[in-house]
Coordinates of C-alpha atoms in Angstrom, one line a residue:
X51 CA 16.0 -9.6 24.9
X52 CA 13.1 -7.7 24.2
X53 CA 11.6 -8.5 27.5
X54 CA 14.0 -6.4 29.4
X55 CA 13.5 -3.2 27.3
X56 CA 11.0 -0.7 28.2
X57 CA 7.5 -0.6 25.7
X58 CA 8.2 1.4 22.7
X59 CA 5.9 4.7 22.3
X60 CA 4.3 6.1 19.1
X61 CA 3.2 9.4 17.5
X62 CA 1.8 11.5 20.4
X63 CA 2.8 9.0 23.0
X64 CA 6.1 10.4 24.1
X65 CA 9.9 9.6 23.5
X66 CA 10.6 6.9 21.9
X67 CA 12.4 4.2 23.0
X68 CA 14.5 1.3 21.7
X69 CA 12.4 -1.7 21.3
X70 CA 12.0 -4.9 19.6
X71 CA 8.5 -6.0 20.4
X72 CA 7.6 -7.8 17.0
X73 CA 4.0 -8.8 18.2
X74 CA 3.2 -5.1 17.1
X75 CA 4.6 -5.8 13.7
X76 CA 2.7 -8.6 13.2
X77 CA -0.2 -6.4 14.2
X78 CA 0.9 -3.7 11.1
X79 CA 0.9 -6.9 9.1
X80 CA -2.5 -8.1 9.5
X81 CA -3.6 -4.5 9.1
X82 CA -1.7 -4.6 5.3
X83 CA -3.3 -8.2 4.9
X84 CA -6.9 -6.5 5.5
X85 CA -6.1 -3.7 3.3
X86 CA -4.4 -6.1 0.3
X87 CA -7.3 -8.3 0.7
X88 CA -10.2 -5.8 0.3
X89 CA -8.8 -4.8 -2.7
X90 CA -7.9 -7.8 -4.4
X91 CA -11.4 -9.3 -3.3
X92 CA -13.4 -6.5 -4.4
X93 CA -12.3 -6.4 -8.0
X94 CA -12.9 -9.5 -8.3
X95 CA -16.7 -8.6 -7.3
X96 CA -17.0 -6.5 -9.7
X97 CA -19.2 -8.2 -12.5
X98 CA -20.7 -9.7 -9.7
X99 CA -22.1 -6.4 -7.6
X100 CA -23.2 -5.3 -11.3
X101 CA -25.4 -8.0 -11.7
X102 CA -26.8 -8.2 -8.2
X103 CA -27.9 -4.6 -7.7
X104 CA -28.7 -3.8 -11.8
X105 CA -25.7 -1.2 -12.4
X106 CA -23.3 -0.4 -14.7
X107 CA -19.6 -1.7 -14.7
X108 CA -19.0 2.2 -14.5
X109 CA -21.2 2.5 -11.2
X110 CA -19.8 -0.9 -10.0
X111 CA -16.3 0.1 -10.1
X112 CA -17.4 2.6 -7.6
X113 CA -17.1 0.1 -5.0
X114 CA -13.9 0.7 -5.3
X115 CA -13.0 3.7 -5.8
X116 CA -15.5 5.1 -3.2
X117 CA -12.7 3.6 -1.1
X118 CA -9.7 4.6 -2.7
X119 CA -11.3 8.4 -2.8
X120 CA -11.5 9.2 0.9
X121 CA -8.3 7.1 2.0
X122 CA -6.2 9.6 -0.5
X123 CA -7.9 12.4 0.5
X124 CA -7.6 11.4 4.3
X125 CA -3.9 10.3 4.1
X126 CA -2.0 13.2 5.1
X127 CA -4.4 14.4 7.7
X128 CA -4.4 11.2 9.4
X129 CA -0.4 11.6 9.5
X130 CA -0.9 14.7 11.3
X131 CA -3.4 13.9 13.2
X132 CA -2.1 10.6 14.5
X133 CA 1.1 12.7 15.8
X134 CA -1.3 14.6 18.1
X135 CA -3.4 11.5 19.5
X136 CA -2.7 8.3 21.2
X137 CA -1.8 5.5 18.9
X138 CA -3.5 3.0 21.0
X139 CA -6.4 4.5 21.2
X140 CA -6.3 5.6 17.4
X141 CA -5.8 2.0 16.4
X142 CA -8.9 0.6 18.3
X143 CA -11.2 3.3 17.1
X144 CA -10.3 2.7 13.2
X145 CA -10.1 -0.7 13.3
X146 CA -13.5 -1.1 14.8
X147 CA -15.2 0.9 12.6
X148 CA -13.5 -0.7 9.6
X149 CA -15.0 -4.2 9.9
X150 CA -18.4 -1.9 10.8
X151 CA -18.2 -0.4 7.7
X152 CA -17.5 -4.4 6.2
X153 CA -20.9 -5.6 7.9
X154 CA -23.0 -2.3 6.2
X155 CA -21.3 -2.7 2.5
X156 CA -22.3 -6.5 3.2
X157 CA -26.0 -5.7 3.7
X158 CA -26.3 -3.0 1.3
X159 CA -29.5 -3.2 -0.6
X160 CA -28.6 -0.6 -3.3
X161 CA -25.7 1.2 -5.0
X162 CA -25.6 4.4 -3.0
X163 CA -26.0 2.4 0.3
X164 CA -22.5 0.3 -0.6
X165 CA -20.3 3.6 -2.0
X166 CA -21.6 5.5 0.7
X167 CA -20.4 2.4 3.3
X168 CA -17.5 1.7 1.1
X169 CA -16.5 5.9 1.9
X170 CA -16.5 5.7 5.3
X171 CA -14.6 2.7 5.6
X172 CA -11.7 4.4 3.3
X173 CA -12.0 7.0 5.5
X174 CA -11.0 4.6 8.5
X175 CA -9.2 3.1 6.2
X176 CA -6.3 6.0 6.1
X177 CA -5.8 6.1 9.8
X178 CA -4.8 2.0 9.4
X179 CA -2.6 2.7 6.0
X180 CA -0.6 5.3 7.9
X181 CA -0.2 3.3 11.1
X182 CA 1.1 0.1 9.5
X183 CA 4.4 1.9 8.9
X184 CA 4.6 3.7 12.2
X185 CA 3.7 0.9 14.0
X186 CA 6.7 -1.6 12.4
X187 CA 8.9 1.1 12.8
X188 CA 9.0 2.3 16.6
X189 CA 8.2 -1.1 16.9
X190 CA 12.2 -2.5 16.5
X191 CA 15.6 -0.7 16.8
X192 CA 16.4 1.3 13.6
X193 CA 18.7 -1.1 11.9
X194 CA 16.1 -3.7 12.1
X195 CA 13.5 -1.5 10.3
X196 CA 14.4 -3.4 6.8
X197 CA 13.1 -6.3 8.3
X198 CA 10.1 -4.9 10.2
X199 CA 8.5 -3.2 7.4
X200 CA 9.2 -6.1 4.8
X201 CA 6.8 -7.7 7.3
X202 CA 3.8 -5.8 6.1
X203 CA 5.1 -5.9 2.9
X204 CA 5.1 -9.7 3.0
X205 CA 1.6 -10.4 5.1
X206 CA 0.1 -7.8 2.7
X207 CA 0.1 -9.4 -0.5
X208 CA -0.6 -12.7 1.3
X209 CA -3.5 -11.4 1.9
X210 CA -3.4 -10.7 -1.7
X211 CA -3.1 -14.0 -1.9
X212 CA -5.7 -16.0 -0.3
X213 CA -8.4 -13.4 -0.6
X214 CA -9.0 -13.8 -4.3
X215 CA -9.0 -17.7 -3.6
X216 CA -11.3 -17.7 -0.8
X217 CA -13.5 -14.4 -2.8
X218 CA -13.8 -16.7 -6.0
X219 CA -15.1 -19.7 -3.7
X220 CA -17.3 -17.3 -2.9
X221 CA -18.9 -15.6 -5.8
X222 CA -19.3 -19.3 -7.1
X223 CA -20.8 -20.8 -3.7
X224 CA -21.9 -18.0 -1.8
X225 CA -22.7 -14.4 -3.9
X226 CA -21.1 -11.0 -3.4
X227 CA -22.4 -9.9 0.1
X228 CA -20.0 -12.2 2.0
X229 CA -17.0 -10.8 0.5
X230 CA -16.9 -8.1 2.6
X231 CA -17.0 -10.1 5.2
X232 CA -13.9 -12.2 5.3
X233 CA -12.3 -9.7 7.1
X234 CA -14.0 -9.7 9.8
X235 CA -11.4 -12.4 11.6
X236 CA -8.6 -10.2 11.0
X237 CA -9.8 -7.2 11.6
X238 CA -10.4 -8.9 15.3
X239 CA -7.0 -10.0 16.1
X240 CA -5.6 -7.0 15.2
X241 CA -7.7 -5.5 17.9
X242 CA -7.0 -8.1 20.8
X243 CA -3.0 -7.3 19.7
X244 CA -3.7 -4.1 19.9
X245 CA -5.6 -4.0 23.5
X246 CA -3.2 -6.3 24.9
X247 CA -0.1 -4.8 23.7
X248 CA 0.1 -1.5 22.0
X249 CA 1.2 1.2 24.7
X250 CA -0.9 2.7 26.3
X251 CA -0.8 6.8 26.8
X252 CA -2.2 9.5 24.8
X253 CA -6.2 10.7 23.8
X254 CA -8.3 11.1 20.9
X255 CA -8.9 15.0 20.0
X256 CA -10.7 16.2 16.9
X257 CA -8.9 16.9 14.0
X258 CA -8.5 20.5 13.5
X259 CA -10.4 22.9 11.1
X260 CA -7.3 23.6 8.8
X261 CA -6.7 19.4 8.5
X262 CA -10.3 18.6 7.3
X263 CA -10.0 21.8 4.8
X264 CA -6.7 20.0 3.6
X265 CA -8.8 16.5 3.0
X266 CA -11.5 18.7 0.9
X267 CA -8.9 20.0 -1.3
X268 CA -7.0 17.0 -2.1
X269 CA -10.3 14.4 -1.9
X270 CA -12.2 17.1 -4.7
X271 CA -8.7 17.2 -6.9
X272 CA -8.5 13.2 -7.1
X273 CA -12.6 13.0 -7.2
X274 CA -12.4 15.4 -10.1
X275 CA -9.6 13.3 -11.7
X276 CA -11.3 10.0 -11.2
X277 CA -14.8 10.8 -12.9
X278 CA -12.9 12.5 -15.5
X279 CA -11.3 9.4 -16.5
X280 CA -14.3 7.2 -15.6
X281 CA -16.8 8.8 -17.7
X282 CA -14.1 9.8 -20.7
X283 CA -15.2 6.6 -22.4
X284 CA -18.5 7.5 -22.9
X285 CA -17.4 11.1 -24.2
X286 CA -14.3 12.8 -23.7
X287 CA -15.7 16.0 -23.1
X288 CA -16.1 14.7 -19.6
X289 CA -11.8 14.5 -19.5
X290 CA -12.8 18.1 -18.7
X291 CA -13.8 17.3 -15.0
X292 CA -10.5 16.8 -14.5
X293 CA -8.4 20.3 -14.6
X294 CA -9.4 21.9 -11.4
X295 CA -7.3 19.4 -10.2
X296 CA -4.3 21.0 -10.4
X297 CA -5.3 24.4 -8.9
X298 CA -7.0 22.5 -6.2
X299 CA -3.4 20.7 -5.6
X300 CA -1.4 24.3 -6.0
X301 CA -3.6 25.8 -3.4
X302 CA -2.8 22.5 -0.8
X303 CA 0.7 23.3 -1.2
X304 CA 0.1 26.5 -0.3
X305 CA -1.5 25.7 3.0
X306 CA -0.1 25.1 6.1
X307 CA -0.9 21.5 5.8
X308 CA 0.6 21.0 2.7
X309 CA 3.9 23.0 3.3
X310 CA 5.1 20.5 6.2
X311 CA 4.4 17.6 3.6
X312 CA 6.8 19.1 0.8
X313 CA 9.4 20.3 3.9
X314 CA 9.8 16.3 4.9
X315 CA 10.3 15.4 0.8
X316 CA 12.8 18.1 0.9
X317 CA 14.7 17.2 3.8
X318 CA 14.6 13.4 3.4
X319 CA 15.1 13.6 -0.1
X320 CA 12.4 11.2 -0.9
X321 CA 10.3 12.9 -3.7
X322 CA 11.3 10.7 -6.2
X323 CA 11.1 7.7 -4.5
X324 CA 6.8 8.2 -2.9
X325 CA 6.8 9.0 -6.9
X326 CA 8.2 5.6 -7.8
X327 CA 5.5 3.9 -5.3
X328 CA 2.8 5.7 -6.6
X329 CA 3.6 4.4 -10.3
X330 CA 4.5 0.8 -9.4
X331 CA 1.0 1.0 -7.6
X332 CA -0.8 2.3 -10.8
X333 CA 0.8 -0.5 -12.8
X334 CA -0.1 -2.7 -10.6
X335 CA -3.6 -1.9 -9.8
X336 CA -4.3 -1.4 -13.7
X337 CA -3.2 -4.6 -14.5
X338 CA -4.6 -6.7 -11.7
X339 CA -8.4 -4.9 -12.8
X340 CA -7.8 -5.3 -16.6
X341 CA -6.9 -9.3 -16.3
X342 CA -9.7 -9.8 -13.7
X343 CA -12.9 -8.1 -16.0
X344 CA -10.9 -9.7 -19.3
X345 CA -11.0 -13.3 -17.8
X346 CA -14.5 -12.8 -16.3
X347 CA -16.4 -10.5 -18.6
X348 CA -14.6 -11.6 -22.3
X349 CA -13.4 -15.4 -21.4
X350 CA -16.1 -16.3 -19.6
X351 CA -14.0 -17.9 -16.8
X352 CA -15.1 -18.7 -13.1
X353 CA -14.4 -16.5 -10.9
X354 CA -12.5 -19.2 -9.2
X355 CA -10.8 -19.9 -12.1
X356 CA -10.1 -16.4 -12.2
X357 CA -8.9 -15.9 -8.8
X358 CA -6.6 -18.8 -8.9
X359 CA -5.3 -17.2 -12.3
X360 CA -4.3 -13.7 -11.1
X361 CA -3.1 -15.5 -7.4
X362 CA -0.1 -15.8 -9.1
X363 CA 1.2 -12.1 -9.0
X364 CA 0.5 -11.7 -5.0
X365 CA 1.9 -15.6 -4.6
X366 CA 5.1 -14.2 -6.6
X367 CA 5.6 -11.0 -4.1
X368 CA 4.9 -13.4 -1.0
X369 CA 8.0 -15.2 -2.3
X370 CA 9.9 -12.8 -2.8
X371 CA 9.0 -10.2 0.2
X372 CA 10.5 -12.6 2.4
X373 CA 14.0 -11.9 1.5
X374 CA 13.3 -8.2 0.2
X375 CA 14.3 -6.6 3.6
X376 CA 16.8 -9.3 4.3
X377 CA 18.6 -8.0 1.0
X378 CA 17.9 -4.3 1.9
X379 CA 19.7 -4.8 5.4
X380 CA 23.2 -6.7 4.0
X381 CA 23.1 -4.8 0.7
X382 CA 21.0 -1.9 0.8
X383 CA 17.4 -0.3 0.6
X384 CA 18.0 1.5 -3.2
X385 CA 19.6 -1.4 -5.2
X386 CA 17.0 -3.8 -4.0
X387 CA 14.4 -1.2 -4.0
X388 CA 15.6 -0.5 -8.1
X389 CA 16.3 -4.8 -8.9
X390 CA 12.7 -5.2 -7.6
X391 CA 10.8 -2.7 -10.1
X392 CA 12.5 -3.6 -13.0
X393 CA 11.6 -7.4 -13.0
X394 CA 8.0 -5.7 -12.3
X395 CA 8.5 -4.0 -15.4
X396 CA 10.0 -7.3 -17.5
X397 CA 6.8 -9.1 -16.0
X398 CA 4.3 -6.3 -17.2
X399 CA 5.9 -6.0 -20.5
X400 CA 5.4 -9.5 -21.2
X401 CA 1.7 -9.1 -20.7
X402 CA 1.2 -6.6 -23.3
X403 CA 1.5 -9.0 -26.3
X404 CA -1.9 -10.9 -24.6
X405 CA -3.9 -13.4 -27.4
X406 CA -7.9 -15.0 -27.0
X407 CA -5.2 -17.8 -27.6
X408 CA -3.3 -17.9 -24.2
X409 CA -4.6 -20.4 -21.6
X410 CA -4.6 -19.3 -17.5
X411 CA -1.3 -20.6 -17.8
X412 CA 0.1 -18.3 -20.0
X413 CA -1.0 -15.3 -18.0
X414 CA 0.1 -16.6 -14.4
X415 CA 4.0 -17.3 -15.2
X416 CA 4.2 -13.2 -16.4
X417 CA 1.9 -12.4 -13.5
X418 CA 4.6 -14.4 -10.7
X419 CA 7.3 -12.8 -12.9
X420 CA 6.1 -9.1 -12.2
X421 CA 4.8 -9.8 -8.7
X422 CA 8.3 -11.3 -7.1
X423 CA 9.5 -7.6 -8.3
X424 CA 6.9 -6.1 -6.1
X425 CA 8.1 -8.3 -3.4
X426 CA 11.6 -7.2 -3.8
X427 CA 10.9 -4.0 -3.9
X428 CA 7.8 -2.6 -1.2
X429 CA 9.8 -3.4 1.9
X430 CA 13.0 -1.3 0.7
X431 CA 11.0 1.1 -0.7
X432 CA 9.0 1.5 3.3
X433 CA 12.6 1.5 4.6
X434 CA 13.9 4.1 2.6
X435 CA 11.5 6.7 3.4
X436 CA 10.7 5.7 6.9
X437 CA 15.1 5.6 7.7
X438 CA 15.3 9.0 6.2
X439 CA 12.6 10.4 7.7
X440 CA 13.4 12.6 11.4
X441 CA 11.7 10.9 14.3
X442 CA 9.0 13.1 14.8
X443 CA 7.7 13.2 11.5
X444 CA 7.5 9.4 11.1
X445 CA 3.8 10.0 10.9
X446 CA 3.8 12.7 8.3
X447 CA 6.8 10.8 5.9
X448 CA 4.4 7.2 6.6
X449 CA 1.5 9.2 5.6
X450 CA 3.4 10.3 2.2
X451 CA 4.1 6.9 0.6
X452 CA 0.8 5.5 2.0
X453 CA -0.5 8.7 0.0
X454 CA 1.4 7.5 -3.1
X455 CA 0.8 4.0 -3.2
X456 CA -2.8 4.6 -2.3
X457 CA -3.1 7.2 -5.0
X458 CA -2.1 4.6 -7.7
X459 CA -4.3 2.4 -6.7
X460 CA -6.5 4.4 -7.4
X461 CA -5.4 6.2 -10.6
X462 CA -4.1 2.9 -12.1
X463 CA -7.6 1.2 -12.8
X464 CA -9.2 4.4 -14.3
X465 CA -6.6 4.8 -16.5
X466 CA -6.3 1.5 -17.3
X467 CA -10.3 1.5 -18.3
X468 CA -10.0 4.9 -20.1
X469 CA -7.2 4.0 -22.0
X470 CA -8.8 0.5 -22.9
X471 CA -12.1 2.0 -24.3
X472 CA -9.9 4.1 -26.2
X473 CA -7.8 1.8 -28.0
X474 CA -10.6 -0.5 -29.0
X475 CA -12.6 -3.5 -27.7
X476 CA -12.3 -6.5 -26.3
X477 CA -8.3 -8.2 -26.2
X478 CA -7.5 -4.7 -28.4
X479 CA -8.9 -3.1 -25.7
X480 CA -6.9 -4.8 -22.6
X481 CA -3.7 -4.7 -24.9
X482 CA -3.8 -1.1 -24.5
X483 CA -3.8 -0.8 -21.0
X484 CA -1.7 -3.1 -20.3
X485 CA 0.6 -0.8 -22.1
X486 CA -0.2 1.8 -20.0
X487 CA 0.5 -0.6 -16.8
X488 CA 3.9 -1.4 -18.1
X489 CA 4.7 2.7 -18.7
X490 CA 3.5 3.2 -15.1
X491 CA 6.3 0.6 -14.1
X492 CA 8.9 1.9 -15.9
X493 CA 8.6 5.4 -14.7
X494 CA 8.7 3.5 -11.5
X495 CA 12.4 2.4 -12.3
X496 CA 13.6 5.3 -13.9
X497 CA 12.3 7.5 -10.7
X498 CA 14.1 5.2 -8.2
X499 CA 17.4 5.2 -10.8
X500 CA 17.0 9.3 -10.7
X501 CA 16.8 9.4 -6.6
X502 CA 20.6 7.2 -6.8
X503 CA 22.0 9.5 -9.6
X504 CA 21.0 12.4 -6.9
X505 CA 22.4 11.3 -3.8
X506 CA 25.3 10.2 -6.1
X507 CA 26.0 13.8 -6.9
X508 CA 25.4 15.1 -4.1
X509 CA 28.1 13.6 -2.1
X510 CA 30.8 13.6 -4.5
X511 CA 30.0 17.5 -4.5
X512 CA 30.0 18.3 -0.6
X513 CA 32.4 16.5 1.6
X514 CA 29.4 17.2 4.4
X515 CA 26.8 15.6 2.4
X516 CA 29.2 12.3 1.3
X517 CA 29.7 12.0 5.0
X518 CA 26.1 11.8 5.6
X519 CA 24.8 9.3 2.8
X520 CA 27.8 7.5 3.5
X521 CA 26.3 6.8 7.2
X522 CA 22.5 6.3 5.7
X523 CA 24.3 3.7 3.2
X524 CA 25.9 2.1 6.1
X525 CA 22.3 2.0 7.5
X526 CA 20.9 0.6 5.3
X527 CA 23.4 -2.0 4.2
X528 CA 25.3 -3.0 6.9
X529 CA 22.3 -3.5 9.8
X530 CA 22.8 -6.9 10.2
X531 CA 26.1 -6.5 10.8
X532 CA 25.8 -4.2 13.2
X533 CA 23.0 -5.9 15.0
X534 CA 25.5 -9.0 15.2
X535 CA 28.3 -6.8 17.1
X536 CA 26.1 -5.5 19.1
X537 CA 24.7 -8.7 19.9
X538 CA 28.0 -10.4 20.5
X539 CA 29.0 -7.3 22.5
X540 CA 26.5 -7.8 25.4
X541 CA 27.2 -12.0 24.8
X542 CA 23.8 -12.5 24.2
X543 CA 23.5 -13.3 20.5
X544 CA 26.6 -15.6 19.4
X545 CA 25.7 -15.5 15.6
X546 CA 24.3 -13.8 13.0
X547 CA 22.2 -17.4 12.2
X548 CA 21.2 -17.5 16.0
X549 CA 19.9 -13.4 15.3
X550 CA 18.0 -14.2 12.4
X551 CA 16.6 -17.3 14.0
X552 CA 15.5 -15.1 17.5
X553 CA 14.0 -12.6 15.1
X554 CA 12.0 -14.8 13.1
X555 CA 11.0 -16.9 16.2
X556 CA 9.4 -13.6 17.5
X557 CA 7.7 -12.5 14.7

């Protein structure tokens, strides 16, 4: 079928058409495997990259947040941006200078040499975060989005997955330096997919004065936040860094780059939803850093050991990403979305009670608990956002959740480390932010719960407005039975097993 449909287009490309050409969602896929695998691996390196270039665990974490720091800042812009240029050519350019930025951080002979390389790659980084969206979603017909994006959402934390298995081999066997490049293979076959099949149309253009003014502003509030809470430890005073951020944010809005950002939120109705993703991303992040430095630093575990111990959240949302969008299709984007971040919560909660006493064990079963919630609930979440966004600003609305998850990333392990020094050392010390991990989650829930009482009351006070989240629920719920009548209309799809099976063949 999807041989006799004309090549879907992307953000600056032209009109959109309908397409299902799953080769370039297996391309947004590997791109969220890279991504999940950078940061899963690099934590992991932390202790290490301390050791080996004679820094602090302060300066170390650097390496992670100099990443984090530029894709926030770069998010947003990129959306923009990207609906201006070519996605083709877009897509070669970052990915290229991703895994260049991989070889430099590889060879880096001190500190300032990896952050600086470990800068410039987020800032690549972005334009990849907001394509892995846009590319699943003009990629297949709008009622298959569910599925499409909980492809990402699955590949990603595989890539979760098997990097901190293959990183711990090689801090063990190997050192640091080859960490960063792992993802060199990947980063190649998502350029041959994207030479050989992305369409082509569309040319690179600078990004405009008032874009790169908008990244200054929102990369010096979040910079200001992160020291803030990275050097509170040491003295609080330093928590002081961190108000300018919020005139720095005020002043965004007030842009013209920031007002088209808060005019998709309103329209699509999503604010509290990018709010749930960024929290279930702090939780998240927080947790993954604090059980990685408390098994290394304070058990004194391999880091294979290790690796193999924390494998068990990302192995838990592989699990259950593969039937996240299948559930958001026949039942719906919000109730999964909502199911999913509570178990994340259950899982995190049961991590807060942590002993010296508890073997690897122990810590795996709540860790696979916690992480099948995350797999239940990132592909809805993508497909919320991404159905009830208009199809111009599929760019910009991408750009926003990429913004929130991203953002909790990178929020989650400095408050996670600030909130551990303060509440003590050692297990004390994890305990505590591990409490603020599980918080994070919960806000999660209660944020996604909010966005369903609002639609709620919205349609059960305007006839107009029941009509129209009556159709999105229909979307949302009921695509695979619409893909089936469609399917059996034309006589070319006799079941909804032989659709699934087609689909899944493709992909």
């Amino acid at each position: 079928m999807a041989a006799r449909q004309a090549p879907a287009t992307g953000p600056g490309d032209g009109p959109a058409q309908p397409q299902d050409r799953w080769i370039l969602v297996v391309a947004a896929g590997l791109l969220s495997f890279v991504a999940m695998l950078d940061m899963n691996v690099v934590n992991l390196a932390l202790t290490d990259i301390a050791e080996g270039l004679h820094v602090s665990s302060t300066t170390a974490q650097w390496a992670v947040l100099g990443y984090q720091l530029p894709l926030v800042a770069l998010l947003l812009p990129a959306g923009r941006w990207l609906d201006q240029v070519g996605t083709r050519s877009a897509l070669l350019l970052a990915v290229s200078c991703f895994a260049l930025c991989s070889v430099l951080a590889a060879v880096a002979p001190w500190a300032g040499w990896l952050v600086a390389a470990r800068l410039a790659q987020g800032a690549f980084g972005a334009v990849l975060f907001v394509l892995m969206p846009v590319l699943a979603a003009t990629a297949v017909r709008p009622q298959l989005r569910g599925r499409a994006m909980s492809v990402p959402a699955t590949l990603g934390p595989l890539g979760a997955v098997t990097g901190p298995v293959i990183g711990g081999l090689l801090l063990d066997h190997v050192g640091w330096r080859a960490i960063f490049l792992v993802k060199l293979p990947v980063c190649l076959a998502a350029l041959l997919i994207a030479h050989r099949h992305a369409p082509r149309g569309g040319r690179l253009r600078l990004p405009d004065r008032g874009s790169l003014a908008d990244a200054a502003l929102i990369g010096s509030a979040v910079a200001a936040v992160l020291l803030g809470l990275t050097l509170a430890p040491d003295a609080p005073a330093w928590l002081l860094l961190a108000l300018p951020a919020a005139p720095l944010v005020v002043r965004w809005l007030r842009r013209p780059g920031g007002r088209p950002v808060a005019a998709v939120l309103r329209a699509s109705g999503t604010a509290a939803v990018n709010g749930s993703v960024l929290a279930l991303a702090a939780g998240f992040a927080a947790t993954h850093y604090l059980l990685a430095q408390h098994l290394r630093r304070d058990d004194g575990i391999s880091a294979t050991t290790t690796a193999l111990t924390m494998l068990a959240f990302p192995l838990g949302m592989v699990l259950a990403g593969r039937f996240g969008g299948r559930l958001a299709d026949r039942w719906g984007a919000r109730p999964t979305a909502l199911t999913g971040a509570t178990v994340t919560a259950a899982g995190l909660l049961l991590l807060v009670p942590l002993d010296t006493d508890w073997t690897p064990g122990d810590i795996s079963w709540r860790l696979a608990l916690a992480g099948a919630g995350m797999g239940f609930n990132g592909g809805p979440v993508q497909a919320m956002v991404m159905s009830a966004a208009a199809p111009k600003q599929l760019a910009t609305a991408g750009s926003a959740v990429q913004l929130a998850r991203s953002l909790g990333f990178a929020l989650g392990p400095a408050l996670a480390t600030a909130a551990a020094l303060f509440g003590g050392t050692g297990t004390t010390a994890v305990r505590a932010g591990l409490v603020i991990a599980t918080l994070a989650a919960t806000t999660a829930v209660a944020l996604l719960a909010l966005h369903h009482r609002t639609n709620r009351t919205k349609s059960s006070t305007s006839p107009a407005s029941s009509d129209s989240t009556r159709s999105t629920d229909r979307a949302e719920s009921a695509a695979s039975a619409e893909s089936t009548a469609r399917a059996r209309s034309t006589d070319s799809i006799t079941s909804t097993d032989g659709a699934d099976s087609a689909t899944g063949s493709r992909a």
